[in-house]
């Protein structure tokens, strides 16, 4: 059995290594990914979009529709989770008021609330500002360097969850104003639709961006607005998904 | 290539290799040790040293420049977050009554 496993590993590794050896050299200009539409993005992307990060250029400008619908998908995920019956309510409807035994406990339902570790609390509070600055930087610099709205949303969302674990959900929930929550969580699709509409007025095509070199500042403002919408909307959605889980 | 650069790159390669050894040891511990506590111990301790050593090695590879401040920050992040995570895992396991010794599902002896 052991030798069979070893043989399988060797065969799989050899196959993968053969495949890797057959890949075009890193950065080769005639690699398949560069001979299709990618060549145009690389040649004219910076001039056409004014964005030095071509990933953002492709995501927001060349394939704006695709990204728009992706944002809608993320929003739909939140809608689906919120539409599900809450855990405790669903259980008590079945006539069983006991919460299920936690996965790790052997004692079953008699599970006291575990206090927050002071070490973890200190480290989260120590790193929190750095994480927030990193999220803002990757949002603001997203169209000129690696980063962008989605990454920023993930970092902000992770920061929210860390804070909620350390300082309690109620206190963390105050970070997202209750009245604005319903709008903030839809900010991704909303900002995309709004900027797409602006593009429609300016260029005659939904999600179009003015192409003149002189309109660089306007184009940059539109892209940053969409990025902010994706980041804030995505972060609020992640926070809401976390809050929707019974703790 | 001057002798200084050779020395510098040799130091860099040695540090990265040392990091690889530590990471391999930590991974071995993660696979072979019996329960959550010992596994978290092996993984966090060796990963912190291993990743830290690799980052310091990279710092030396092309001479120290201002941009390398990022590597220093990264090393700081690894040194702070790794042990904290291991502590949180072990504490959660202990406070919820996870037994010390054999973990559930580990059949090999």
Short mmCIF file of C-alpha atoms in Angstrom, two decimals:
data_model
loop_
_atom_site.label_atom_id
_atom_site.label_comp_id
_atom_site.label_asym_id
_atom_site.label_seq_id
_atom_site.Cartn_x
_atom_site.Cartn_y
_atom_site.Cartn_z
CA UNK A 1 0.00 0.00 0.00
CA UNK A 2 2.77 2.37 0.98
CA UNK A 3 4.72 1.60 -2.20
CA UNK A 4 1.60 2.08 -4.30
CA UNK A 5 1.13 5.51 -2.75
CA UNK A 6 4.75 6.42 -3.34
CA UNK A 7 4.52 5.28 -6.95
CA UNK A 8 1.39 7.38 -7.45
CA UNK A 9 3.12 10.43 -6.01
CA UNK A 10 6.17 9.92 -8.23
CA UNK A 11 4.05 9.44 -11.37
CA UNK A 12 1.90 12.48 -10.60
CA UNK A 13 4.91 14.64 -9.81
CA UNK A 14 6.73 13.51 -12.97
CA UNK A 15 3.65 14.29 -15.08
CA UNK A 16 3.32 17.74 -13.57
CA UNK A 17 7.02 18.46 -13.99
CA UNK A 18 6.88 17.38 -17.65
CA UNK A 19 3.95 19.73 -18.11
CA UNK A 20 5.78 22.58 -16.43
CA UNK A 21 8.88 21.91 -18.54
CA UNK A 22 6.75 22.24 -21.66
CA UNK A 23 5.36 25.66 -20.69
CA UNK A 24 6.62 28.60 -22.72
CA UNK A 25 9.42 30.47 -20.94
CA UNK A 26 8.25 33.01 -18.40
CA UNK A 27 7.50 36.27 -20.18
CA UNK A 28 7.78 34.81 -23.72
CA UNK A 29 6.03 37.10 -26.19
CA UNK A 30 4.62 34.22 -28.27
CA UNK A 31 3.00 32.38 -25.34
CA UNK A 32 -0.68 31.58 -26.06
CA UNK A 33 -1.94 34.04 -23.43
CA UNK A 34 -0.18 36.89 -25.21
CA UNK A 35 -1.15 36.12 -28.81
CA UNK A 36 -4.90 36.59 -28.39
CA UNK A 37 -6.63 39.74 -27.17
CA UNK A 38 -4.02 40.11 -24.43
CA UNK A 39 -1.54 41.55 -26.92
CA UNK A 40 -3.81 44.52 -27.52
CA UNK A 41 -4.28 45.08 -23.78
CA UNK A 42 -0.54 45.09 -23.29
CA UNK A 43 0.19 47.30 -26.29
CA UNK A 44 -2.51 49.90 -25.90
CA UNK A 45 -4.02 49.31 -22.46
CA UNK A 46 -2.05 52.03 -20.70
CA UNK A 47 -2.72 54.54 -23.46
CA UNK A 48 -6.40 53.64 -23.79
CA UNK A 49 -7.29 53.49 -20.11
CA UNK A 50 -4.54 55.51 -18.45
CA UNK A 51 -4.19 52.77 -15.84
CA UNK A 52 -0.79 51.32 -15.18
CA UNK A 53 -2.27 48.29 -13.45
CA UNK A 54 -3.58 46.40 -16.47
CA UNK A 55 -5.48 43.95 -14.28
CA UNK A 56 -7.68 46.80 -13.11
CA UNK A 57 -7.88 48.11 -16.69
CA UNK A 58 -9.20 44.74 -17.91
CA UNK A 59 -11.53 44.29 -14.92
CA UNK A 60 -13.14 47.70 -14.96
CA UNK A 61 -12.78 49.00 -18.50
CA UNK A 62 -12.37 46.24 -21.07
CA UNK A 63 -14.57 43.75 -19.24
CA UNK A 64 -16.70 46.05 -17.15
CA UNK A 65 -19.89 44.07 -17.73
CA UNK A 66 -18.31 40.90 -16.42
CA UNK A 67 -17.16 42.64 -13.25
CA UNK A 68 -20.52 44.38 -12.83
CA UNK A 69 -22.29 41.04 -12.79
CA UNK A 70 -19.65 39.61 -10.45
CA UNK A 71 -20.47 42.36 -7.97
CA UNK A 72 -24.16 41.52 -8.36
CA UNK A 73 -23.33 37.87 -7.64
CA UNK A 74 -21.61 38.82 -4.37
CA UNK A 75 -24.60 40.94 -3.40
CA UNK A 76 -26.95 38.04 -4.26
CA UNK A 77 -24.93 35.79 -1.93
CA UNK A 78 -25.71 38.15 0.95
CA UNK A 79 -29.38 38.30 -0.04
CA UNK A 80 -29.52 34.49 -0.08
CA UNK A 81 -27.91 34.18 3.36
CA UNK A 82 -30.17 36.83 4.89
CA UNK A 83 -33.22 35.16 3.34
CA UNK A 84 -32.39 31.88 5.09
CA UNK A 85 -34.19 31.34 8.40
CA UNK A 86 -31.94 32.21 11.32
CA UNK A 87 -30.40 29.18 13.02
CA UNK A 88 -32.01 29.39 16.45
CA UNK A 89 -35.45 30.33 15.14
CA UNK A 90 -35.39 27.39 12.75
CA UNK A 91 -34.39 25.01 15.51
CA UNK A 92 -37.02 26.16 18.00
CA UNK A 93 -39.63 25.70 15.31
CA UNK A 94 -38.65 22.03 15.33
CA UNK A 95 -39.41 21.96 19.04
CA UNK A 96 -35.75 21.67 20.02
CA UNK A 97 -34.57 24.69 21.95
CA UNK A 98 -31.08 23.41 22.71
CA UNK A 99 -28.33 24.78 20.53
CA UNK A 100 -26.35 21.92 19.04
CA UNK A 101 -23.22 20.88 20.88
CA UNK A 102 -20.28 22.89 19.67
CA UNK A 103 -18.03 20.92 17.36
CA UNK A 104 -15.16 20.78 19.78
CA UNK A 105 -16.92 20.31 23.12
CA UNK A 106 -17.59 16.99 24.70
CA UNK A 107 -19.80 18.49 27.40
CA UNK A 108 -22.62 19.32 25.05
CA UNK A 109 -24.93 22.29 25.54
CA UNK A 110 -23.52 23.40 28.91
CA UNK A 111 -20.97 25.59 27.24
CA UNK A 112 -19.92 28.75 29.01
CA UNK A 113 -18.87 31.77 27.05
CA UNK A 114 -15.12 31.79 26.58
CA UNK A 115 -13.43 35.06 27.43
CA UNK A 116 -11.32 36.80 24.83
CA UNK A 117 -7.62 36.10 25.09
CA UNK A 118 -5.76 39.28 26.12
CA UNK A 119 -2.92 38.30 23.79
CA UNK A 120 -5.21 38.11 20.78
CA UNK A 121 -7.00 41.32 21.78
CA UNK A 122 -3.71 43.17 22.08
CA UNK A 123 -2.36 41.91 18.76
CA UNK A 124 -5.58 42.72 16.89
CA UNK A 125 -5.56 46.24 18.33
CA UNK A 126 -1.85 46.56 17.51
CA UNK A 127 -2.25 45.44 13.91
CA UNK A 128 -5.71 46.92 13.28
CA UNK A 129 -4.53 50.38 12.16
CA UNK A 130 -1.89 48.84 9.88
CA UNK A 131 -4.51 46.57 8.32
CA UNK A 132 -6.85 49.53 7.78
CA UNK A 133 -4.09 51.59 6.15
CA UNK A 134 -3.17 48.62 3.95
CA UNK A 135 -6.79 48.24 2.86
CA UNK A 136 -7.06 51.96 2.04
CA UNK A 137 -3.74 51.92 0.18
CA UNK A 138 -4.67 48.94 -1.94
CA UNK A 139 -7.98 50.66 -2.72
CA UNK A 140 -6.55 54.05 -3.61
CA UNK A 141 -3.52 52.71 -5.50
CA UNK A 142 -5.48 49.90 -7.14
CA UNK A 143 -5.41 51.33 -10.65
CA UNK A 144 -1.66 52.06 -10.69
CA UNK A 145 -0.23 49.19 -8.63
CA UNK A 146 -1.34 45.72 -7.47
CA UNK A 147 -4.53 45.93 -5.46
CA UNK A 148 -8.03 47.21 -6.06
CA UNK A 149 -11.55 47.23 -4.76
CA UNK A 150 -11.99 43.48 -4.29
CA UNK A 151 -8.74 43.09 -2.38
CA UNK A 152 -9.55 46.10 -0.27
CA UNK A 153 -12.99 44.66 0.51
CA UNK A 154 -11.45 41.38 1.63
CA UNK A 155 -8.94 43.16 3.90
CA UNK A 156 -11.59 45.45 5.41
CA UNK A 157 -13.93 42.49 5.91
CA UNK A 158 -11.20 40.48 7.65
CA UNK A 159 -10.44 43.46 9.88
CA UNK A 160 -14.12 43.74 10.80
CA UNK A 161 -14.29 40.04 11.71
CA UNK A 162 -11.12 40.27 13.80
CA UNK A 163 -12.49 43.30 15.66
CA UNK A 164 -15.87 41.61 16.15
CA UNK A 165 -14.17 38.55 17.65
CA UNK A 166 -12.11 40.64 20.05
CA UNK A 167 -14.40 43.54 21.00
CA UNK A 168 -17.75 41.85 20.61
CA UNK A 169 -20.25 41.86 17.78
CA UNK A 170 -22.34 44.69 19.16
CA UNK A 171 -19.41 47.08 19.27
CA UNK A 172 -18.16 46.04 15.83
CA UNK A 173 -21.65 46.38 14.37
CA UNK A 174 -21.56 50.08 15.25
CA UNK A 175 -18.82 50.50 12.62
CA UNK A 176 -21.54 50.04 9.99
CA UNK A 177 -24.27 52.62 10.67
CA UNK A 178 -27.63 50.88 10.88
CA UNK A 179 -29.49 53.39 8.77
CA UNK A 180 -26.93 53.41 5.97
CA UNK A 181 -26.39 49.64 6.05
CA UNK A 182 -29.06 48.82 3.51
CA UNK A 183 -27.47 51.21 1.01
CA UNK A 184 -23.85 50.43 1.85
CA UNK A 185 -24.24 46.70 1.30
CA UNK A 186 -25.53 47.38 -2.23
CA UNK A 187 -22.87 49.98 -2.94
CA UNK A 188 -20.96 47.73 -5.37
CA UNK A 189 -23.78 47.25 -7.88
CA UNK A 190 -25.10 50.78 -7.25
CA UNK A 191 -21.82 52.54 -7.96
CA UNK A 192 -21.24 50.35 -11.00
CA UNK A 193 -24.70 51.19 -12.36
CA UNK A 194 -24.24 54.89 -11.60
CA UNK A 195 -20.81 55.15 -13.24
CA UNK A 196 -22.03 52.99 -16.11
CA UNK A 197 -24.87 55.47 -16.56
CA UNK A 198 -22.45 58.39 -16.49
CA UNK A 199 -20.44 56.61 -19.17
CA UNK A 200 -23.63 56.14 -21.18
CA UNK A 201 -24.30 59.87 -21.11
CA UNK A 202 -20.69 60.72 -21.98
CA UNK A 203 -19.91 58.10 -24.63
CA UNK A 204 -23.22 56.60 -25.68
CA UNK A 205 -22.35 53.14 -24.35
CA UNK A 206 -23.20 51.74 -20.91
CA UNK A 207 -20.00 51.41 -18.86
CA UNK A 208 -18.17 53.39 -21.53
CA UNK A 209 -15.29 55.57 -20.46
CA UNK A 210 -14.29 58.78 -22.26
CA UNK A 211 -11.27 57.81 -24.35
CA UNK A 212 -9.67 61.19 -25.00
CA UNK A 213 -6.31 61.70 -23.37
CA UNK A 214 -7.56 65.02 -22.00
CA UNK A 215 -10.29 63.22 -20.02
CA UNK A 216 -7.73 61.36 -17.96
CA UNK A 217 -8.76 62.90 -14.63
CA UNK A 218 -12.45 62.20 -15.28
CA UNK A 219 -11.70 58.61 -16.26
CA UNK A 220 -9.58 58.13 -13.16
CA UNK A 221 -12.33 59.58 -10.96
CA UNK A 222 -14.88 57.19 -12.51
CA UNK A 223 -12.63 54.19 -11.95
CA UNK A 224 -11.86 55.18 -8.36
CA UNK A 225 -15.58 55.67 -7.70
CA UNK A 226 -16.31 52.15 -8.91
CA UNK A 227 -13.40 50.81 -6.84
CA UNK A 228 -14.68 52.56 -3.72
CA UNK A 229 -18.14 51.10 -4.35
CA UNK A 230 -16.71 47.60 -4.75
CA UNK A 231 -14.52 47.96 -1.64
CA UNK A 232 -17.11 49.45 0.72
CA UNK A 233 -19.95 47.31 -0.62
CA UNK A 234 -17.86 44.15 -0.48
CA UNK A 235 -16.58 44.88 3.02
CA UNK A 236 -20.09 45.56 4.33
CA UNK A 237 -21.34 42.37 2.68
CA UNK A 238 -18.56 40.35 4.35
CA UNK A 239 -19.39 41.97 7.69
CA UNK A 240 -23.09 41.23 7.25
CA UNK A 241 -22.36 37.62 6.30
CA UNK A 242 -20.37 37.30 9.52
CA UNK A 243 -23.08 38.92 11.60
CA UNK A 244 -25.71 36.65 10.03
CA UNK A 245 -23.96 33.63 11.57
CA UNK A 246 -25.16 32.66 15.02
CA UNK A 247 -22.26 33.02 17.42
CA UNK B 1 31.89 40.24 -9.00
CA UNK B 2 33.64 41.47 -5.94
CA UNK B 3 34.27 39.28 -2.94
CA UNK B 4 31.85 41.31 -0.87
CA UNK B 5 28.94 40.56 -3.18
CA UNK B 6 29.82 36.87 -3.24
CA UNK B 7 29.89 36.84 0.55
CA UNK B 8 26.61 38.73 0.71
CA UNK B 9 24.84 36.37 -1.68
CA UNK B 10 26.29 33.32 0.05
CA UNK B 11 24.88 34.63 3.34
CA UNK B 12 21.53 35.20 1.65
CA UNK B 13 21.40 31.69 0.20
CA UNK B 14 22.43 30.15 3.53
CA UNK B 15 19.67 32.02 5.35
CA UNK B 16 17.05 30.96 2.81
CA UNK B 17 18.22 27.35 3.01
CA UNK B 18 18.06 27.48 6.81
CA UNK B 19 14.52 28.80 6.47
CA UNK B 20 13.60 25.91 4.19
CA UNK B 21 14.96 23.42 6.74
CA UNK B 22 12.86 25.00 9.51
CA UNK B 23 9.74 25.06 7.34
CA UNK B 24 10.26 21.39 6.41
CA UNK B 25 10.64 20.52 10.10
CA UNK B 26 7.46 22.40 10.97
CA UNK B 27 5.55 20.65 8.21
CA UNK B 28 6.82 17.27 9.37
CA UNK B 29 5.65 18.14 12.89
CA UNK B 30 2.25 19.18 11.59
CA UNK B 31 1.82 15.80 9.93
CA UNK B 32 3.37 13.55 12.57
CA UNK B 33 2.59 15.04 15.98
CA UNK B 34 -0.41 13.59 17.83
CA UNK B 35 -2.75 16.46 18.79
CA UNK B 36 -3.73 20.07 18.18
CA UNK B 37 -1.43 21.49 20.82
CA UNK B 38 1.79 19.88 19.63
CA UNK B 39 0.89 20.51 16.01
CA UNK B 40 0.18 24.18 16.57
CA UNK B 41 3.43 24.39 18.49
CA UNK B 42 5.47 22.83 15.68
CA UNK B 43 3.78 24.78 12.91
CA UNK B 44 3.95 28.20 14.52
CA UNK B 45 7.43 27.97 15.97
CA UNK B 46 9.09 26.58 12.85
CA UNK B 47 7.09 28.75 10.46
CA UNK B 48 8.00 31.92 12.31
CA UNK B 49 11.69 31.10 12.30
CA UNK B 50 11.61 29.68 8.78
CA UNK B 51 9.69 32.54 7.18
CA UNK B 52 11.69 35.09 9.17
CA UNK B 53 14.95 33.54 8.06
CA UNK B 54 13.87 33.48 4.41
CA UNK B 55 12.82 37.13 4.59
CA UNK B 56 16.11 38.18 6.16
CA UNK B 57 17.92 36.18 3.47
CA UNK B 58 15.99 38.01 0.76
CA UNK B 59 16.89 41.28 2.45
CA UNK B 60 20.57 40.55 1.85
CA UNK B 61 20.24 39.14 -1.65
CA UNK B 62 20.70 42.34 -3.63
CA UNK B 63 22.05 44.60 -0.95
CA UNK B 64 19.90 46.50 1.48
CA UNK B 65 17.80 49.24 -0.11
CA UNK B 66 15.01 51.45 1.18
CA UNK B 67 12.39 49.31 -0.56
CA UNK B 68 13.45 46.43 1.67
CA UNK B 69 11.60 48.14 4.51
CA UNK B 70 8.65 46.18 3.16
CA UNK B 71 10.46 42.92 3.91
CA UNK B 72 11.16 44.14 7.44
CA UNK B 73 7.47 44.97 7.90
CA UNK B 74 6.52 41.59 6.49
CA UNK B 75 8.91 39.83 8.88
CA UNK B 76 7.38 41.80 11.77
CA UNK B 77 3.89 40.77 10.66
CA UNK B 78 4.90 37.10 10.43
CA UNK B 79 6.60 37.21 13.83
CA UNK B 80 3.53 38.77 15.47
CA UNK B 81 0.68 36.98 13.72
CA UNK B 82 2.02 33.40 13.63
CA UNK B 83 2.51 32.88 17.39
CA UNK B 84 -0.74 34.75 18.11
CA UNK B 85 -2.66 32.40 15.85
CA UNK B 86 -1.10 29.35 17.48
CA UNK B 87 -1.94 30.77 20.92
CA UNK B 88 -5.54 31.42 19.91
CA UNK B 89 -5.93 27.91 18.47
CA UNK B 90 -4.40 26.19 21.48
CA UNK B 91 -6.40 28.35 23.92
CA UNK B 92 -9.66 27.67 22.09
CA UNK B 93 -8.88 23.96 22.10
CA UNK B 94 -8.04 23.91 25.81
CA UNK B 95 -11.01 26.03 26.91
CA UNK B 96 -13.45 23.86 24.95
CA UNK B 97 -12.06 20.67 26.47
CA UNK B 98 -10.10 19.22 23.57
CA UNK B 99 -8.15 16.35 25.14
CA UNK B 100 -4.36 16.36 25.17
CA UNK B 101 -2.87 13.36 23.41
CA UNK B 102 -4.27 11.60 20.41
CA UNK B 103 -6.37 13.71 18.08
CA UNK B 104 -9.54 12.30 16.64
CA UNK B 105 -8.98 10.81 13.20
CA UNK B 106 -5.26 10.15 13.54
CA UNK B 107 -4.90 6.44 12.99
CA UNK B 108 -1.19 6.14 12.33
CA UNK B 109 1.04 5.39 15.29
#
